[in-house]
Coordinates of N, CA and C and ligand atoms in Angstrom, one line a residue:
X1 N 0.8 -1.2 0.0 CA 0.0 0.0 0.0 C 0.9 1.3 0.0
X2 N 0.5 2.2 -0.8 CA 1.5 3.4 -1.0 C 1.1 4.5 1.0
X3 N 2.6 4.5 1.2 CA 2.7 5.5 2.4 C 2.1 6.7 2.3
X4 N 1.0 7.0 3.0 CA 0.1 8.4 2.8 C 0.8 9.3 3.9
X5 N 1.6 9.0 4.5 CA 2.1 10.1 5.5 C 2.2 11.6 5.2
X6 N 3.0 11.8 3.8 CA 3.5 12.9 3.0 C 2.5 13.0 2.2
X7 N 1.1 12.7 1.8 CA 1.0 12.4 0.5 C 0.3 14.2 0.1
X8 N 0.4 14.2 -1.4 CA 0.0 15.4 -1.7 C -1.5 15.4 -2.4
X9 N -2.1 16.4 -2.3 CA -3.3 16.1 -2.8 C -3.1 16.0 -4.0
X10 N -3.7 14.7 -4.7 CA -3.9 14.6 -6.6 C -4.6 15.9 -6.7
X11 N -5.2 16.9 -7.0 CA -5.5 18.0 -7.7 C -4.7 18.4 -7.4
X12 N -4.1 19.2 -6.6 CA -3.1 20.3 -6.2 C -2.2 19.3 -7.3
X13 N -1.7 18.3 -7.2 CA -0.4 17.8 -7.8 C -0.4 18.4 -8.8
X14 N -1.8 17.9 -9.9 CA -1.8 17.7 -11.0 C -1.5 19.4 -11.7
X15 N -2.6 19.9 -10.5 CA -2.4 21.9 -11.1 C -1.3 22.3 -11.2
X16 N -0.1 21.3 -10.3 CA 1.3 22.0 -9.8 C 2.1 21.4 -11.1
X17 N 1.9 20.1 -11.4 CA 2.5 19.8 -12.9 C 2.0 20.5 -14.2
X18 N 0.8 21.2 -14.3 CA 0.0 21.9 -15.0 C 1.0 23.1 -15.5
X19 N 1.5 23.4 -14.5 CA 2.4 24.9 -14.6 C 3.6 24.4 -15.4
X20 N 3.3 23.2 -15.6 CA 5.0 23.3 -16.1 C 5.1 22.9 -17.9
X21 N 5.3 24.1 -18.4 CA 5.3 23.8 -20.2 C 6.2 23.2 -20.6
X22 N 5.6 22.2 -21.5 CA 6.4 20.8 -22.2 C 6.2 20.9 -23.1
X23 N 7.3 20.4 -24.4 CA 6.9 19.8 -25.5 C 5.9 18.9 -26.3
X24 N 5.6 18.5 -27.0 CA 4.5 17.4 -27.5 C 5.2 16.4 -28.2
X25 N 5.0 15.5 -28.0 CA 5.7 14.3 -29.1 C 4.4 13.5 -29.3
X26 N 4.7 12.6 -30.8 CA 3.8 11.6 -30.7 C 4.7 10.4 -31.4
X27 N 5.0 9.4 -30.2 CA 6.0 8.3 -29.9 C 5.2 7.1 -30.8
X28 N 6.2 6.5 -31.8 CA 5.6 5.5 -32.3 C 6.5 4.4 -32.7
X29 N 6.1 3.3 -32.7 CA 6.6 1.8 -32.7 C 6.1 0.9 -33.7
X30 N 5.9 -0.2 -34.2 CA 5.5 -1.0 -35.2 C 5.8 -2.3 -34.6
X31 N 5.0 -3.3 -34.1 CA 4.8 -4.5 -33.4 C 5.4 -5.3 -34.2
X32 N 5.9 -6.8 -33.6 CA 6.4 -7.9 -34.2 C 5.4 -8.6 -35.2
X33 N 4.5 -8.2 -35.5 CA 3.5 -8.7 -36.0 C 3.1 -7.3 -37.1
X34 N 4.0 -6.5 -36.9 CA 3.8 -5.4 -37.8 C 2.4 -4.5 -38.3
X35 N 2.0 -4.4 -36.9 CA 1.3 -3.6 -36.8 C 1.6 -1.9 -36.3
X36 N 0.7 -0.9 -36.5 CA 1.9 0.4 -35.8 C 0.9 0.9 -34.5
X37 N 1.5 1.6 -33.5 CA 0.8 1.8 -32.5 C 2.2 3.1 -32.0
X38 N 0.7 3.9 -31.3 CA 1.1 5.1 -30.7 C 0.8 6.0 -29.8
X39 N 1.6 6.8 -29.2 CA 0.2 7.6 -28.1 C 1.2 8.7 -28.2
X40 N 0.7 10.0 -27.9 CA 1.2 11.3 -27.3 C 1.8 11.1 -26.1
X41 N 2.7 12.0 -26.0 CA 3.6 12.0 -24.8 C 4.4 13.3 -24.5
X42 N 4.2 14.1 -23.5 CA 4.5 15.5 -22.9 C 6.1 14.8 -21.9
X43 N 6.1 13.7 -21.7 CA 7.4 13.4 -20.8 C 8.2 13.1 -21.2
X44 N 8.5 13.5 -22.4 CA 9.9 13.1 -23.1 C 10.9 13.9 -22.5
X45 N 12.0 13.5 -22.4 CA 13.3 14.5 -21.9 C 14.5 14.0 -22.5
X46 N 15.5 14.6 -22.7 CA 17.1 14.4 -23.3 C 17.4 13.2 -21.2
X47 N 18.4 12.5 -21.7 CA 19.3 11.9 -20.6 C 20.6 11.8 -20.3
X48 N 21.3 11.3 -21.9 CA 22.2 11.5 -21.8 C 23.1 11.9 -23.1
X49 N 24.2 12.6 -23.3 CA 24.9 13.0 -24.4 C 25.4 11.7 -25.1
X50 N 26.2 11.0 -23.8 CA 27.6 10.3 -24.3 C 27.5 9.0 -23.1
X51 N 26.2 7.7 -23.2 CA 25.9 7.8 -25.1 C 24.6 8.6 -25.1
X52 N 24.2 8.5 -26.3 CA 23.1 9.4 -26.3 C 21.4 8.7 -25.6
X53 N 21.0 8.9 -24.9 CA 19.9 8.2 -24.3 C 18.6 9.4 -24.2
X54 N 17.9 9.4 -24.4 CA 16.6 9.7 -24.2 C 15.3 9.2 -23.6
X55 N 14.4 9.5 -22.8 CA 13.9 8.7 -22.3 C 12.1 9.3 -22.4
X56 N 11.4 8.4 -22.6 CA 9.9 9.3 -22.2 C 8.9 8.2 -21.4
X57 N 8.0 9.0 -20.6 CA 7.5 7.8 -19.3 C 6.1 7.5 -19.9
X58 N 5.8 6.1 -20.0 CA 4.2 5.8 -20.7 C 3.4 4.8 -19.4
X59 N 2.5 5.1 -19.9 CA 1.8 4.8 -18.5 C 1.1 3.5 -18.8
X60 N 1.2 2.4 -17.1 CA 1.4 1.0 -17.3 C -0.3 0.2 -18.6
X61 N -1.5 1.5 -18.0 CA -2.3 1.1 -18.3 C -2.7 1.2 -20.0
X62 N -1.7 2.3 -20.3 CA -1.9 2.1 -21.8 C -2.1 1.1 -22.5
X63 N -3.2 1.2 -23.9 CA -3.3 0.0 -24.5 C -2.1 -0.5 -25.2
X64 N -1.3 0.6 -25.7 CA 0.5 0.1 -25.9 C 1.5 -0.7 -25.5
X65 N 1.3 -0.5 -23.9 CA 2.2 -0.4 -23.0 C 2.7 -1.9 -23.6
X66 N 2.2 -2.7 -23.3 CA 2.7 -4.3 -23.7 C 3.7 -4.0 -25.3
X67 N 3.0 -3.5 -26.1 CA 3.9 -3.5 -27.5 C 5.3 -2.7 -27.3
X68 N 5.1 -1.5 -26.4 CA 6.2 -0.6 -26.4 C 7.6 -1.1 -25.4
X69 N 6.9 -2.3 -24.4 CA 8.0 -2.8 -23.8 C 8.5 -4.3 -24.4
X70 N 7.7 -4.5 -25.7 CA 8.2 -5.5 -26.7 C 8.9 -5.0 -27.5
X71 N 9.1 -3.7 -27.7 CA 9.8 -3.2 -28.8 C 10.9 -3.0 -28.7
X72 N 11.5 -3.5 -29.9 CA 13.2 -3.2 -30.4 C 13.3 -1.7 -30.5
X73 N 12.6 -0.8 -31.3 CA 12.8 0.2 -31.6 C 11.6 1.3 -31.3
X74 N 11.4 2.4 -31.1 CA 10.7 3.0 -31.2 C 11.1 4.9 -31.5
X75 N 10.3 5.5 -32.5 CA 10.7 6.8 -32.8 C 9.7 8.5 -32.2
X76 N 10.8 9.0 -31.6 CA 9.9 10.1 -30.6 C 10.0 11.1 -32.1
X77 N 8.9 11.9 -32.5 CA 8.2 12.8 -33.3 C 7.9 14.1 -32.8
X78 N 8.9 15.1 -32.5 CA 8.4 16.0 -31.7 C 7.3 16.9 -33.0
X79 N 6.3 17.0 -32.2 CA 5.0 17.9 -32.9 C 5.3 19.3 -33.3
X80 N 4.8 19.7 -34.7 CA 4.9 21.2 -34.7 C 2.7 21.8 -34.1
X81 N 2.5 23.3 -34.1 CA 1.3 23.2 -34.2 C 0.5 22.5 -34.9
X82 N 1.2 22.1 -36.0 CA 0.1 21.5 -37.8 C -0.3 20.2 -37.0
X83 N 0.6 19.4 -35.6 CA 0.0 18.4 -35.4 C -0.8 18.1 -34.0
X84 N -1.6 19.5 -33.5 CA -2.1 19.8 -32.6 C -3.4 18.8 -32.4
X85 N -4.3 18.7 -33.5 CA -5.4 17.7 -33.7 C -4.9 15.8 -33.9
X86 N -3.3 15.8 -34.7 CA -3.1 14.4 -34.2 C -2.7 14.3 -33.2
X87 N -2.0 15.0 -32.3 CA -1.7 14.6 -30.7 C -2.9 14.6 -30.1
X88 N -4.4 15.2 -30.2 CA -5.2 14.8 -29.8 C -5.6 13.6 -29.4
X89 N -5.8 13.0 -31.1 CA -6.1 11.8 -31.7 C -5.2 10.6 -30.9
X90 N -4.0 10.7 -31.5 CA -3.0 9.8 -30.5 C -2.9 9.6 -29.1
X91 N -3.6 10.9 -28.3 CA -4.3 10.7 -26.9 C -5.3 10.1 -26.5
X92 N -5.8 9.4 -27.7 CA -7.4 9.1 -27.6 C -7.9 7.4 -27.6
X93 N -7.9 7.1 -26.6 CA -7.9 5.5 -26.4 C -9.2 5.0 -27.5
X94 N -8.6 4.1 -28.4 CA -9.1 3.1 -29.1 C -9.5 3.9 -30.3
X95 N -8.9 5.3 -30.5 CA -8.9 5.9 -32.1 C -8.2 5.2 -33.3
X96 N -8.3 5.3 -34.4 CA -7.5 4.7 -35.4 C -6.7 5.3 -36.0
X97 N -5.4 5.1 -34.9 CA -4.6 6.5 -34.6 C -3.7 6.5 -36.0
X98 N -4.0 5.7 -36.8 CA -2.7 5.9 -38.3 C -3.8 5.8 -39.8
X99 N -5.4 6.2 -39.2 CA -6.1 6.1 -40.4 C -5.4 7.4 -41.4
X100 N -5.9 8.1 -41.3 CA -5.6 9.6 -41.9 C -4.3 9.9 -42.5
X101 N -3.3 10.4 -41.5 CA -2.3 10.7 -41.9 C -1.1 9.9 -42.6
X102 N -0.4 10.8 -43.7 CA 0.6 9.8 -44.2 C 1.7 9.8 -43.2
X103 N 2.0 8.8 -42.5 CA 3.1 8.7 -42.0 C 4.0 7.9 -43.0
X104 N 6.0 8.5 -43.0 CA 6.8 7.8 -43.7 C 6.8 6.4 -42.9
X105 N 7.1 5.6 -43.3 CA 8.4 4.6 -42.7 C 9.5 4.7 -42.5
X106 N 10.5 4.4 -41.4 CA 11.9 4.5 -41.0 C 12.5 3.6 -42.0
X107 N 14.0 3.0 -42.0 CA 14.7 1.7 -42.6 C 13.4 0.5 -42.0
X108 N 13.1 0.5 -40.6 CA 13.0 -0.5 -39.7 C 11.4 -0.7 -40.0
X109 N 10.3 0.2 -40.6 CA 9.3 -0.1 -40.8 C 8.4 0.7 -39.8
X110 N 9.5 1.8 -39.2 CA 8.4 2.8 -38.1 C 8.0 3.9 -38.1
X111 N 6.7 4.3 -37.7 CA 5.7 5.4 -38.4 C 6.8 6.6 -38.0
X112 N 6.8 7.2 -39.3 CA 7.5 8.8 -38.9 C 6.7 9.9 -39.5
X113 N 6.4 10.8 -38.9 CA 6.2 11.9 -39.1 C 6.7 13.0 -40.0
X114 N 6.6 12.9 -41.1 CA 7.6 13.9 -42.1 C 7.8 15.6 -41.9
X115 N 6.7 15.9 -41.5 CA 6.8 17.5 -40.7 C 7.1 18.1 -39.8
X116 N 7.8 16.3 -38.5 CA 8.0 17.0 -37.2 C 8.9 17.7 -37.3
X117 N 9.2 18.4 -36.3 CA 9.8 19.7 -35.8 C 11.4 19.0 -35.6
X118 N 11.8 17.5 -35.3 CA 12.4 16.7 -35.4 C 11.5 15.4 -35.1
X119 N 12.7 14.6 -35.7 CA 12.4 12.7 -35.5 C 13.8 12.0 -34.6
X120 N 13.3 11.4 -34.0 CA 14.5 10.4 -33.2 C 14.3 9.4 -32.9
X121 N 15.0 8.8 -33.8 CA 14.6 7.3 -33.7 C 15.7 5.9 -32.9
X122 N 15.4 5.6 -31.8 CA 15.9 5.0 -30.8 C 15.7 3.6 -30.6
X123 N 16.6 2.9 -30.2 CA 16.5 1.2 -30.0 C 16.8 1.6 -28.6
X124 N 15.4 0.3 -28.1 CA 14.9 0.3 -26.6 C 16.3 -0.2 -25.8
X125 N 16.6 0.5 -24.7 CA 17.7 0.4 -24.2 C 17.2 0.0 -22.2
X126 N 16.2 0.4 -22.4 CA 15.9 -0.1 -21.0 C 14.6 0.9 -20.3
X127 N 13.7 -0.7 -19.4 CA 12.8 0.6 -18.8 C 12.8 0.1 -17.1
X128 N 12.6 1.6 -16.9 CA 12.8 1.5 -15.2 C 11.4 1.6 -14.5
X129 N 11.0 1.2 -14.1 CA 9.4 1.5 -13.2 C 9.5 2.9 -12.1
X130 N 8.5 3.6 -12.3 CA 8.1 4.3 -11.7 C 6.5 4.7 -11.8
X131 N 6.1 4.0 -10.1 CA 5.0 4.6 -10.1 C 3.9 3.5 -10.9
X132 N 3.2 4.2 -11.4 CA 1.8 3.8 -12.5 C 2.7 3.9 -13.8
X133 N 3.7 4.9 -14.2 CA 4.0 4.5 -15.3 C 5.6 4.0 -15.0
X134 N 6.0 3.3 -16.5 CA 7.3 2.8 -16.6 C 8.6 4.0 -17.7
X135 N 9.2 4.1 -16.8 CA 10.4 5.2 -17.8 C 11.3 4.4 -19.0
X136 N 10.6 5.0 -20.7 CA 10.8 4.1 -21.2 C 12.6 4.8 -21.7
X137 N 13.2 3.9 -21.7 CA 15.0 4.9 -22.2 C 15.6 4.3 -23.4
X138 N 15.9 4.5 -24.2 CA 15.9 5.0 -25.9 C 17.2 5.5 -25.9
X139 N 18.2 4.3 -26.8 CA 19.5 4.9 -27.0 C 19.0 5.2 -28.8
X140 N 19.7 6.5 -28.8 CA 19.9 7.2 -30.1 C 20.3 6.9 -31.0
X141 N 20.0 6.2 -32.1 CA 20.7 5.6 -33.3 C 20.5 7.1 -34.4
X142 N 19.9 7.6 -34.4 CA 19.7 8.5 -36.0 C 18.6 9.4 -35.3
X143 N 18.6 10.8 -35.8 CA 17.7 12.3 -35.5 C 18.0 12.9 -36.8
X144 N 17.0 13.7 -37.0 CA 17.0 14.6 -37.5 C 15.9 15.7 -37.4
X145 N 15.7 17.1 -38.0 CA 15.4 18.2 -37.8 C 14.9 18.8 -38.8
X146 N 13.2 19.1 -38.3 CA 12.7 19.6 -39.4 C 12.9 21.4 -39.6
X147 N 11.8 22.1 -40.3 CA 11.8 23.1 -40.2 C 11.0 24.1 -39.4
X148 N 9.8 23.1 -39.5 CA 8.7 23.4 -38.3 C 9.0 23.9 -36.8
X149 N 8.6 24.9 -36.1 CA 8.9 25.2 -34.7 C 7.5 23.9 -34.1
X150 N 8.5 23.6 -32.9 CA 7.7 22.5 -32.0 C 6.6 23.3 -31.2
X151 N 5.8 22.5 -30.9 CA 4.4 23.3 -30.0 C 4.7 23.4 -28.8
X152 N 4.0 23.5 -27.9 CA 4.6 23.3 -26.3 C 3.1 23.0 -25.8
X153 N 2.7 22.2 -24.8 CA 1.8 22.0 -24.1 C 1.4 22.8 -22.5
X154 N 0.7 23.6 -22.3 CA 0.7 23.8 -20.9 C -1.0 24.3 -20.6
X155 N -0.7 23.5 -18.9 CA -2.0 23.9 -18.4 C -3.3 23.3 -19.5
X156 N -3.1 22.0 -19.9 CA -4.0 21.7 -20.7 C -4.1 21.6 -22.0
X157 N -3.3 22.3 -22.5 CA -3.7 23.5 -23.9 C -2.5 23.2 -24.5
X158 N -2.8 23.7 -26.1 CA -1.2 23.5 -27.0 C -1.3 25.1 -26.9
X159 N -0.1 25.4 -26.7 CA 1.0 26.7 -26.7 C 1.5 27.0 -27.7
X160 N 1.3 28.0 -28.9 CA 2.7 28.3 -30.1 C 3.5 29.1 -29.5
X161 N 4.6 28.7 -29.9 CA 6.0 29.4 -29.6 C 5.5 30.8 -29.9
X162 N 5.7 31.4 -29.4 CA 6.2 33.3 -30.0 C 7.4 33.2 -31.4
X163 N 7.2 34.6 -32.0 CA 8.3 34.6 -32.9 C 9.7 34.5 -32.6
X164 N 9.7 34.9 -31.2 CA 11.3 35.4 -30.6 C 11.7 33.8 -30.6
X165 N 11.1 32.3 -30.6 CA 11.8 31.4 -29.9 C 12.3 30.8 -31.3
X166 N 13.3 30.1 -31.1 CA 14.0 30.0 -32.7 C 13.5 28.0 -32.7
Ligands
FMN201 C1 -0.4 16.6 -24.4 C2 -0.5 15.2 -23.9 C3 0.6 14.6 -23.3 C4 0.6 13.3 -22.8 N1 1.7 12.7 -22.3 C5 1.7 11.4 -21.9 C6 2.9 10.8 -21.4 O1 4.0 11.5 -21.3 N2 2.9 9.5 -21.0 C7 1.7 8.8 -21.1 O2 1.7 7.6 -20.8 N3 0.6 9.3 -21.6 C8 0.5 10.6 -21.9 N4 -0.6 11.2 -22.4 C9 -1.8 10.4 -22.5 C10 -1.7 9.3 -23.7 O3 -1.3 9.9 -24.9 C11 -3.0 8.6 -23.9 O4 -3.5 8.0 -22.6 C12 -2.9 7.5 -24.9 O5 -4.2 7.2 -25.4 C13 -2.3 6.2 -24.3 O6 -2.2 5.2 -25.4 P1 -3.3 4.1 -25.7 O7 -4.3 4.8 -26.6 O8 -2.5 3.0 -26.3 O9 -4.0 3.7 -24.4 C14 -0.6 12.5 -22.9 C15 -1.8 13.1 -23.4 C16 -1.7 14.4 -23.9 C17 -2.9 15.0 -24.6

């Protein structure tokens, strides 16, 4: 049973994580059975330089979760605004999250996004548990950079950059 001694109230938490503006990615993978599967994700973060590690946290209950901790590979898509309605979608339990859009293929057969803001595409390097969700960590094989400015998420809401942010 989790220790309530400290515990914080879930709203306050969540309002207090609310304040804090993130990026948008929408993290995708392609099953051993070659199917593709995806979800939005605000908890992506850089880890390490050298070697290069990245990591973003998905949560245990996701319908993914089983494919994403089967996977060899998986590619983080950071979102520009243009993909403010598919991070929606990719949020959206039991949508048919790859009807619509053209996504490329990587070498490996995994959905990439052609107008993210960048692409990084990572072999699964390890996941650590925390909590309800699992920290998934992603060593860096190949990135690249679009021309699109990335969106930012806060307090709910997609955020555009101002013109000042490059
Ligand atoms: C902006 C935004 C950021 C999100 N970030 C995360 C995240 O970092 N980790 C996570 O597990 N779910 C995150 N979610 C929720 C998942 O995208 C959503 O629950 C998704 O449907 C889970 O995949 P599933 O459809 O396979 O269950 C986020 C949702 C939104 C709208």
């Amino acid at each position: 049973m989790a220790d309530q001694r400290h515990a914080v109230d879930p709203t306050i938490f969540r309002s207090a994580l609310a304040r804090f503006p993130s990026g948008v990615t929408i993290v995708t993978t392609r099953s051993a059975a070659g199917t593709c599967h995806g979800f939005t994700a605000s908890s992506f973060a850089a880890l390490s330089l050298d070697p290069p590690l990245v990591l973003v946290c998905l949560d245990r209950r996701a319908d993914c979760f089983p494919v994403f901790m089967a996977a060899e590979q998986f590619v983080v898509n950071i979102a520009t605004p243009a993909h403010a309605e598919l991070a929606v979608r990719f949020a959206t339990k039991g949508a048919d999250k790859f009807a619509y859009e053209t996504f490329e293929s990587d070498e490996h057969g995994h959905p990439v996004l052609p107008e993210a803001a960048a692409v990084i595409h990572c072999s699964w390097e390890q996941a650590v548990p925390g909590g309800d969700h699992v920290i998934l960590i992603g060593r860096v094989h190949d990135a690249r950079t679009g021309s699109g400015k990335p969106v930012a998420w806060y307090q709910g809401g997609f955020l555009h950059l101002g013109d000042g942010a490059a």
